PDB file of C-alpha atoms in Angstrom:
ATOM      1  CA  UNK B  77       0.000   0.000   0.000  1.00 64.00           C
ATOM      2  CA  UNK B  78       1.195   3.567  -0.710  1.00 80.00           C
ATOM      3  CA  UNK B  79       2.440   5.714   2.201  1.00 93.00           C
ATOM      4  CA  UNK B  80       2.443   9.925   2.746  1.00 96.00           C
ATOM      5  CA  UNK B  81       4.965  11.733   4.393  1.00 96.00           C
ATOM      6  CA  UNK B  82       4.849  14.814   6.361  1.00 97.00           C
ATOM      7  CA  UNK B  83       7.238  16.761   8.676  1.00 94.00           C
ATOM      8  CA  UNK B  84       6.319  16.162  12.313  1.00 96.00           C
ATOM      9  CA  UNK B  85       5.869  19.804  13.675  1.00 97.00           C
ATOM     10  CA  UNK B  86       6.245  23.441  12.366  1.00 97.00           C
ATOM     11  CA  UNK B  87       6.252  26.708  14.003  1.00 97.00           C
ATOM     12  CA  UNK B  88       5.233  30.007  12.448  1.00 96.00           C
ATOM     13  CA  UNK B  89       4.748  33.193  14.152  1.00 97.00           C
ATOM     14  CA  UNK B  90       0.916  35.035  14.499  1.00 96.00           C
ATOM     15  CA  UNK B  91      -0.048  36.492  11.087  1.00 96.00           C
ATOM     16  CA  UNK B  92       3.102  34.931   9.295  1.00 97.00           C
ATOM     17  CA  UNK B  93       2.618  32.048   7.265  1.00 97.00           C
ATOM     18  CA  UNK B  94       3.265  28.791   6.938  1.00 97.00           C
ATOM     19  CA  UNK B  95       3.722  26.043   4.348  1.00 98.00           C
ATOM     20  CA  UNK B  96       3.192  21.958   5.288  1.00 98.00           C
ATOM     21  CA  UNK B  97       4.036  19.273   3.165  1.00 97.00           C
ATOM     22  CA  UNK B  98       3.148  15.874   2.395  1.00 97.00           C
ATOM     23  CA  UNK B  99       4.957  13.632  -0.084  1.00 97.00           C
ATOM     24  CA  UNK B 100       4.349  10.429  -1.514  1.00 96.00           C
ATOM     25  CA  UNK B 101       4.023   8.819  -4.937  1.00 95.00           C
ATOM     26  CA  UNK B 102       0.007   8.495  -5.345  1.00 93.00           C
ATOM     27  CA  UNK B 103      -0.188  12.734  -5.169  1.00 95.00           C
ATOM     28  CA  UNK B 104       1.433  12.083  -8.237  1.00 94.00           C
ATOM     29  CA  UNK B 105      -2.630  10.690  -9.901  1.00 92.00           C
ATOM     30  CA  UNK B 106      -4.653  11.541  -6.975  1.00 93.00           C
ATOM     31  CA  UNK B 107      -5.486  15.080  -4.772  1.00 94.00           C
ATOM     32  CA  UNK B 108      -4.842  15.515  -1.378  1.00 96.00           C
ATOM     33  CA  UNK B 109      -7.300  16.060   1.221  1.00 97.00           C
ATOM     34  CA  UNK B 110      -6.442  17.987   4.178  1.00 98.00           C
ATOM     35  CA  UNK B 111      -7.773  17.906   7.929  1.00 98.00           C
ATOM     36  CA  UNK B 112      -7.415  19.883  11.081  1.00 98.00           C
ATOM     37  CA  UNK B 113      -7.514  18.157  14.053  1.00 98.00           C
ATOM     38  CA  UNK B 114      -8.060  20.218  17.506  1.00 97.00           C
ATOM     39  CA  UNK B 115      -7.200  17.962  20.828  1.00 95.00           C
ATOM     40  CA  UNK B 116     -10.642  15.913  21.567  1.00 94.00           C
ATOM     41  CA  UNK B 117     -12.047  17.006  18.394  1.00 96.00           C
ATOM     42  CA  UNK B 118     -12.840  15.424  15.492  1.00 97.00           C
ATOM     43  CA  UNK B 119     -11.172  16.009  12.313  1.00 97.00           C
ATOM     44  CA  UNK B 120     -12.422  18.699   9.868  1.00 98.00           C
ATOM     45  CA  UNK B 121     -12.008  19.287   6.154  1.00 98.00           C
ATOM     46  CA  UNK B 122     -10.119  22.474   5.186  1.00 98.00           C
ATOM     47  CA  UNK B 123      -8.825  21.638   1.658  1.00 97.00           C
ATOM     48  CA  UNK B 124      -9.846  19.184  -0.633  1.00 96.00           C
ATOM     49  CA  UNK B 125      -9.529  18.502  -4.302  1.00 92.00           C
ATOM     50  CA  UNK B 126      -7.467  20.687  -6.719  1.00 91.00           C
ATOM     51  CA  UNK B 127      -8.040  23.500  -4.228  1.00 95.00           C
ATOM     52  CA  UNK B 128     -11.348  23.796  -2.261  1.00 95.00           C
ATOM     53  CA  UNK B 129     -12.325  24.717   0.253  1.00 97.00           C
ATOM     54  CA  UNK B 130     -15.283  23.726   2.527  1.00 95.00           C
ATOM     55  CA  UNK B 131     -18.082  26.219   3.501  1.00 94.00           C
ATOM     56  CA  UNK B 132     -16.833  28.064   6.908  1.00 95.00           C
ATOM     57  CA  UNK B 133     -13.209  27.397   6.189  1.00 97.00           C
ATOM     58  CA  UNK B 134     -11.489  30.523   5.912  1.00 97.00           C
ATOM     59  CA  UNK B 135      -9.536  31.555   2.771  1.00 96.00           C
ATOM     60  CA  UNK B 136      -6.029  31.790   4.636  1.00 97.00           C
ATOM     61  CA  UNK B 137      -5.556  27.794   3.783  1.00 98.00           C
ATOM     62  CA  UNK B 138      -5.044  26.685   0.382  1.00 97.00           C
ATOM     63  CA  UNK B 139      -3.643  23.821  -1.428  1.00 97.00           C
ATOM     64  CA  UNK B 140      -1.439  23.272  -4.241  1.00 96.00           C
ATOM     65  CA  UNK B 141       0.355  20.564  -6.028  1.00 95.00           C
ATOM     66  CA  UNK B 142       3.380  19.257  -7.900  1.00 95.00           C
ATOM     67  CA  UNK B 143       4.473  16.246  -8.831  1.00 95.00           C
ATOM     68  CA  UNK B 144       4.666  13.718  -5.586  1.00 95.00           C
ATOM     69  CA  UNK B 145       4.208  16.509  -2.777  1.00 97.00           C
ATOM     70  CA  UNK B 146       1.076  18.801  -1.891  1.00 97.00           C
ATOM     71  CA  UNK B 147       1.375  21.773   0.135  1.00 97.00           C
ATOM     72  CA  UNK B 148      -1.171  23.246   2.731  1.00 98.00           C
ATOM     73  CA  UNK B 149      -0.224  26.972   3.091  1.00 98.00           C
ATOM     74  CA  UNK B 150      -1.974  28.912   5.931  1.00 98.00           C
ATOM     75  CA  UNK B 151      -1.451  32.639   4.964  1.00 97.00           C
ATOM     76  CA  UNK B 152      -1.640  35.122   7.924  1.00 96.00           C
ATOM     77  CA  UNK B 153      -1.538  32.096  10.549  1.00 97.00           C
ATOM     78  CA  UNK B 154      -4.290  32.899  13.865  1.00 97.00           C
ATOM     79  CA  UNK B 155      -4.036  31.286  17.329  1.00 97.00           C
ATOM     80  CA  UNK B 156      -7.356  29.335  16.534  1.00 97.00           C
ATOM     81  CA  UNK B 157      -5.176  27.655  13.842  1.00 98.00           C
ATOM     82  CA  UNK B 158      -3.029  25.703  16.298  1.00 98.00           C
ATOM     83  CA  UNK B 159      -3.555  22.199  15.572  1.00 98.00           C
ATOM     84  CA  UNK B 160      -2.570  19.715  14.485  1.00 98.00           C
ATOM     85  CA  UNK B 161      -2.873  19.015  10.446  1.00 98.00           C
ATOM     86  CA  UNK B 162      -2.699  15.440   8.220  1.00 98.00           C
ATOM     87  CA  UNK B 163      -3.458  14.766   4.439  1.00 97.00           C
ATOM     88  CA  UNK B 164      -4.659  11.874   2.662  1.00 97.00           C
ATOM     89  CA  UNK B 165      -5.238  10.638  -0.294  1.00 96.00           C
ATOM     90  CA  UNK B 166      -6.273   7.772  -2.568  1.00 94.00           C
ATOM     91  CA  UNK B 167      -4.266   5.387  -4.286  1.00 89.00           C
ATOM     92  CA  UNK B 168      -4.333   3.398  -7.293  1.00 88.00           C
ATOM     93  CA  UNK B 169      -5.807   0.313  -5.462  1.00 89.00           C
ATOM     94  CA  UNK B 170      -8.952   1.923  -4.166  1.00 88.00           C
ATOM     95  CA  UNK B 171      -7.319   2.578  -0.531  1.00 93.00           C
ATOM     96  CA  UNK B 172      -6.834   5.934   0.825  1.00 95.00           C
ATOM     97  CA  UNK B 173      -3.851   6.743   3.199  1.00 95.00           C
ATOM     98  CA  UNK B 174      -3.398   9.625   5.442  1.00 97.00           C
ATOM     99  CA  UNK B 175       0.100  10.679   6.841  1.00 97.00           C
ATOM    100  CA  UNK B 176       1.433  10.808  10.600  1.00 95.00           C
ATOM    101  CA  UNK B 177       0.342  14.423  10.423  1.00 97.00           C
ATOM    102  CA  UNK B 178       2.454  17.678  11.573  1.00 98.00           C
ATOM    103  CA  UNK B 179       1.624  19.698  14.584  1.00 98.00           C
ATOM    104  CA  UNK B 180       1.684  23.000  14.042  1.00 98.00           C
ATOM    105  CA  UNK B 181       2.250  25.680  17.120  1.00 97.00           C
ATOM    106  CA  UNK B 182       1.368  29.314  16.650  1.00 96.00           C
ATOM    107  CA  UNK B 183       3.942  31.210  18.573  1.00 94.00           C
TER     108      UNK B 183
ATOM    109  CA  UNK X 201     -28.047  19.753   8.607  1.00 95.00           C
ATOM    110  CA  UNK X 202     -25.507  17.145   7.767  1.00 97.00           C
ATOM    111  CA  UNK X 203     -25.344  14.755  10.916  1.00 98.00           C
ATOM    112  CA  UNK X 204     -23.365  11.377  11.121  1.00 98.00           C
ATOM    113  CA  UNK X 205     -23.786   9.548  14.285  1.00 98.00           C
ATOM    114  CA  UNK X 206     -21.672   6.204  15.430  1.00 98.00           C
ATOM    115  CA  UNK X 207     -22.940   3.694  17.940  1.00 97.00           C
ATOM    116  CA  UNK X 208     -22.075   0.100  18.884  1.00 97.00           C
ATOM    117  CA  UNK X 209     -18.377   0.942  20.387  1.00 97.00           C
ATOM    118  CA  UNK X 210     -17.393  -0.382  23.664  1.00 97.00           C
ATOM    119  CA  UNK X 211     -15.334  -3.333  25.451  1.00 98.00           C
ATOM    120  CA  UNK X 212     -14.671  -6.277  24.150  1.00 98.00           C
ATOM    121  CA  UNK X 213     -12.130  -8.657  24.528  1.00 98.00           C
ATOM    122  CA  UNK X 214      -9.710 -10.225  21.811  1.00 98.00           C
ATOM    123  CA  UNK X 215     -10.677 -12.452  19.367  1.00 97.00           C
ATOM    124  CA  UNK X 216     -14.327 -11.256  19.999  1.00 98.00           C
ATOM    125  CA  UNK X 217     -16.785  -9.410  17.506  1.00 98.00           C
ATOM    126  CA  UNK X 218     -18.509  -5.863  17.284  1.00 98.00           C
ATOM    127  CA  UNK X 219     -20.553  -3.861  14.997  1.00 98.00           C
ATOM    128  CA  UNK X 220     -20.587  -0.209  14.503  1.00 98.00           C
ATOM    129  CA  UNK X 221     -23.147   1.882  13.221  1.00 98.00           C
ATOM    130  CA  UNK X 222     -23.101   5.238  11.828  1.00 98.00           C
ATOM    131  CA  UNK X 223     -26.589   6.775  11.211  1.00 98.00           C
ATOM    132  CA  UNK X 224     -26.660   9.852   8.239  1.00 98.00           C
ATOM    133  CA  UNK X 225     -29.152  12.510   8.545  1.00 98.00           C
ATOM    134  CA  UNK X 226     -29.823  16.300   6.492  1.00 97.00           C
ATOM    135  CA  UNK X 227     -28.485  14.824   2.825  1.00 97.00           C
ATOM    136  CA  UNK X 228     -28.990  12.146   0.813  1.00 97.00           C
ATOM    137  CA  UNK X 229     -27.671   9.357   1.941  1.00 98.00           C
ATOM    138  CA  UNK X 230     -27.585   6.599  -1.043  1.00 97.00           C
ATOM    139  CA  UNK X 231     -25.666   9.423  -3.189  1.00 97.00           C
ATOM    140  CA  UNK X 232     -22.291   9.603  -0.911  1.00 96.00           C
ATOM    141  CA  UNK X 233     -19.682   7.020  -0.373  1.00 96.00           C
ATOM    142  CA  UNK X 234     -18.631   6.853   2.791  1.00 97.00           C
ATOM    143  CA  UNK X 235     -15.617   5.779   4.837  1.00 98.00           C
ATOM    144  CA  UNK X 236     -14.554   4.898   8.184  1.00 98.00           C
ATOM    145  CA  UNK X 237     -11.472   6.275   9.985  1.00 98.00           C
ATOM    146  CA  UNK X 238      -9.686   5.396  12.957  1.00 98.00           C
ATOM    147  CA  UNK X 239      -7.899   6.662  15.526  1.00 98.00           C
ATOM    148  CA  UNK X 240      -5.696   4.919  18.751  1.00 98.00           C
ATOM    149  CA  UNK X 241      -5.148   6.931  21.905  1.00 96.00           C
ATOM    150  CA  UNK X 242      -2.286   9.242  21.497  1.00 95.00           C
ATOM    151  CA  UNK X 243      -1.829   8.701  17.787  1.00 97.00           C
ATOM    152  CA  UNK X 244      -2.661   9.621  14.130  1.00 97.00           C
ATOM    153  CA  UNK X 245      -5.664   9.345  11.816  1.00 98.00           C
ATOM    154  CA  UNK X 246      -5.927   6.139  10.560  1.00 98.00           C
ATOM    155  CA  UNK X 247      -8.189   5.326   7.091  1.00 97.00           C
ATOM    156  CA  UNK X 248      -9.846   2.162   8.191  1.00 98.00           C
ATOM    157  CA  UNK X 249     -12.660   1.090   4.718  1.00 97.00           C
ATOM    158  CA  UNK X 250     -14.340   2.927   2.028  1.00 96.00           C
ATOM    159  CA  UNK X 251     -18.293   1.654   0.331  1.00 96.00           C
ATOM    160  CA  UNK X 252     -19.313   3.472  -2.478  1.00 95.00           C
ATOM    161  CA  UNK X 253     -22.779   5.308  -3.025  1.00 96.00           C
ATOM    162  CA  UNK X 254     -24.060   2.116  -3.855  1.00 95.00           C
ATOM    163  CA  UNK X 255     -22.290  -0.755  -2.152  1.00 95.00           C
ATOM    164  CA  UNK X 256     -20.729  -1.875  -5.248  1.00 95.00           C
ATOM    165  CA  UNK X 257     -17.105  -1.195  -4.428  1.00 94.00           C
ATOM    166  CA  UNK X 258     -15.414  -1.469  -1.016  1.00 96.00           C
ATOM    167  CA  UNK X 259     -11.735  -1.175  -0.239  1.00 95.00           C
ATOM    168  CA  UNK X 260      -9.974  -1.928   3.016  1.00 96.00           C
ATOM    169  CA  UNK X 261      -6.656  -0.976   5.047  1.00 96.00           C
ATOM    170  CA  UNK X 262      -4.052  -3.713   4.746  1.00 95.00           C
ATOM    171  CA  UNK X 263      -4.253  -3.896   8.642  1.00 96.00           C
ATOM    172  CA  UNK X 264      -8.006  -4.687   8.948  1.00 98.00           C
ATOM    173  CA  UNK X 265      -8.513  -6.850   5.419  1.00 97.00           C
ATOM    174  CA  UNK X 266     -10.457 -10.206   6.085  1.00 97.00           C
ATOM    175  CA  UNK X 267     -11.425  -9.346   9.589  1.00 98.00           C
ATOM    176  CA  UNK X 268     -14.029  -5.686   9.253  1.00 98.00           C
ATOM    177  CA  UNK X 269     -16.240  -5.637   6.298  1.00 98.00           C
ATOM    178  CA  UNK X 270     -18.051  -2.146   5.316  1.00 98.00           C
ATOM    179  CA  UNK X 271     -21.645  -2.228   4.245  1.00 98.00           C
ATOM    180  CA  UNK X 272     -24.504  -0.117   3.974  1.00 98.00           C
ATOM    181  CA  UNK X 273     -28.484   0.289   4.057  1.00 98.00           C
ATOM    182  CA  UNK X 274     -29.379   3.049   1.692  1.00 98.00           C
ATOM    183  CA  UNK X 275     -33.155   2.387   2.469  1.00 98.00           C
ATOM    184  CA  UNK X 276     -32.354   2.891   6.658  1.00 98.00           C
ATOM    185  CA  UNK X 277     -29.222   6.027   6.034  1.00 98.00           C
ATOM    186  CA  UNK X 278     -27.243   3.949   7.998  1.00 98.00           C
ATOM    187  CA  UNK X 279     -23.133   2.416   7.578  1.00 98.00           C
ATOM    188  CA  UNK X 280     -22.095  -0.434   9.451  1.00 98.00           C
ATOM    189  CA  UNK X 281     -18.664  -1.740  10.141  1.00 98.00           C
ATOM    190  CA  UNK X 282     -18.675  -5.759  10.995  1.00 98.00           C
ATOM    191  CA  UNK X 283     -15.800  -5.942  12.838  1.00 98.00           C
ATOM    192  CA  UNK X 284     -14.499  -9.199  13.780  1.00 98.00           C
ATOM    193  CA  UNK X 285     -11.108 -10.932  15.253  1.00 98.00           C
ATOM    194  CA  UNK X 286     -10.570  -8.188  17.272  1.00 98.00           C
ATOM    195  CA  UNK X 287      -7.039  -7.611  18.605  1.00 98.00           C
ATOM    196  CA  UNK X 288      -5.674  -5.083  21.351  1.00 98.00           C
ATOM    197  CA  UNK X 289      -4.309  -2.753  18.565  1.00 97.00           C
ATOM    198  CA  UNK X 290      -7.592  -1.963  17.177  1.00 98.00           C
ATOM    199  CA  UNK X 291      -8.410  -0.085  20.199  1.00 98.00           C
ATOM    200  CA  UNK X 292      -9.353   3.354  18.770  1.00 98.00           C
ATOM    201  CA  UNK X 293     -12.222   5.671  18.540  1.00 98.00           C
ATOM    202  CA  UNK X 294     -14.205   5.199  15.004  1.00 98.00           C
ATOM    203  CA  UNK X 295     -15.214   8.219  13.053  1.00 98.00           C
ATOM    204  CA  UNK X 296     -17.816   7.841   9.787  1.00 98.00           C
ATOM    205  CA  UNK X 297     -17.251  10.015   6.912  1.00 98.00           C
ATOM    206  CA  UNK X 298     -18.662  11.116   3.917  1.00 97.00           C
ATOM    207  CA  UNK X 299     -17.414  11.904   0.393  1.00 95.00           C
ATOM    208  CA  UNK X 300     -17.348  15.390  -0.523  1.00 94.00           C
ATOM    209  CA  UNK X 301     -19.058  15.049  -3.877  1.00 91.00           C
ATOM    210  CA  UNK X 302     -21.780  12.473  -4.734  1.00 90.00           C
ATOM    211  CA  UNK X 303     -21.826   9.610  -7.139  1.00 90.00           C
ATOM    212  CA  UNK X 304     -17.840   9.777  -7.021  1.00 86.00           C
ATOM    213  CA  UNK X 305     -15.862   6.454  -7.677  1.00 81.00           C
ATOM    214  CA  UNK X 306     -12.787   7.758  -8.531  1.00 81.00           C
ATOM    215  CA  UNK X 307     -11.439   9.653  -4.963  1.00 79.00           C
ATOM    216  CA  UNK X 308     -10.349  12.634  -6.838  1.00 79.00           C
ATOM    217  CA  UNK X 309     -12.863  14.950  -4.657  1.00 86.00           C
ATOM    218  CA  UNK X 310     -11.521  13.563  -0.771  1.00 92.00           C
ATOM    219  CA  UNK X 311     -13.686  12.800   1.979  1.00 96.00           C
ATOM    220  CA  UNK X 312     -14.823  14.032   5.160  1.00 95.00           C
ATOM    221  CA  UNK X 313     -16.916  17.389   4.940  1.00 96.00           C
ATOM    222  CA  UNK X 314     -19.016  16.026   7.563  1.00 97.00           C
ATOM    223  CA  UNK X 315     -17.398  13.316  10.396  1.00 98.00           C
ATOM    224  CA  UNK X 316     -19.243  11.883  13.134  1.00 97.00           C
ATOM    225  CA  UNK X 317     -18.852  12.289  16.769  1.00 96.00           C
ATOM    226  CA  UNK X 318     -16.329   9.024  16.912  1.00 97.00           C
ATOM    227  CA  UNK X 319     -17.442   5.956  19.088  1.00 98.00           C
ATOM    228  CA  UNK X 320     -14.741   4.455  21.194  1.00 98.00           C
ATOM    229  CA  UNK X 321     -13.840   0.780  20.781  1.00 98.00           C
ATOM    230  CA  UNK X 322     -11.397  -0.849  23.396  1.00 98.00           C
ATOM    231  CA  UNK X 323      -9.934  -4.117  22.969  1.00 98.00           C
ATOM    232  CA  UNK X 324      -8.983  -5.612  26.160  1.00 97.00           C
ATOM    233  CA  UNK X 325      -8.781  -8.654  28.600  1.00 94.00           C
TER     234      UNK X 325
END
């Protein structure tokens, strides 16, 4: 089965932004999805396909894509955006994978 | 509104049986796949099964093939997981999921505008 790969933890600094990645060969055929994750919470949807977003997700996260590796960027990072973040995507088999995730403190 | 509830977790020892049960609500249900993720104490999301909108196609993790199987009543908005040989490491709380768009068998469009509350399942002697 395929596998994604993200760095375990970033920092970025209040209203700076920050970029998280997640490799792995299936992004080369298939979109990553990305969650948020707040402690006790479950997950929630902030990117998905090409580049959407859900409804009530705010336009500082975005996605983009090239070749094995998609990139969340949160643009003008808040405190509420603490969390920690994971991706996933399909592969050719019909399973999806997500990644160990990457915990990412606001300072 | 979109609501997904699970039931059915709880204790149960090894080797033992358990179905879960995730009951839709405020869409239409037999239009969505839907999926089930996991997730152990301390750790990371964990992509358990997928069933499409129709129950046609089903696809499993490597570390629960041949023991869960994924199904679904359209007429009763309601996805079950049959999980069965339990072990210790399948301890976890189970979240349902649906596909963002409907009718879509090829996983281009993600999952998981709408999760469920999570029902805890603990594996133990």
């Amino acid at each position: 089965s395929s596998e994604l790969t993200q760095d375990p933890a970033v920092s970025v600094a209040l209203g700076q932004t920050v970029r998280i990645t997640c490799q792995g060969d299936s992004l080369r055929n298939y979109y990553a999805s990305w969650y948020q994750q707040k402690p006790g919470q479950a997950p929630v949807l902030v990117i998905y396909g090409k580049n959407n977003r859900p409804s009530g997700i705010p336009d500082r996260f975005s996605g983009s894509s090239s070749g094995n590796t998609a990139s969340l960027t949160i643009t003008g990072a808040q405190a509420e955006d603490e969390a920690d973040y994971y991706c996933n995507s399909r592969d050719r088999s019909g399973n999806h994978v997500f990644a160990t995730g990457t915990k990412v403190t606001v300072l | 509104q979109v609501q997904l509830m699970e039931s059915g977790g709880g204790v149960v020892q090894p080797g033992r049986s358990l179905r879960l049960s995730c009951a839709a609500s405020g869409f239409t249900f037999s239009r969505f796949g839907m999926h089930w993720v996991r997730q152990a104490p301390g750790k990371g999301l964990e992509w358990v099964a997928v069933i499409s909108y129709d129950g046609n196609n089903k696809y499993y993790a490597d570390s629960v093939k041949g023991r869960f199987t994924i199904s679904r009543d359209n007429s009763k908005n309601t996805l079950y997981l049959q999980m069965n040989s339990l072990r210790t490491e399948d301890t976890a709380v189970f979240y349902c999921a649906k596909d963002t768009s409907p009718y879509d068998i090829s996983g281009h469009y993600g999952f998981g505008d709408y999760w469920g509350q999570g029902t805890l399942v603990t594996v133990s002697s």
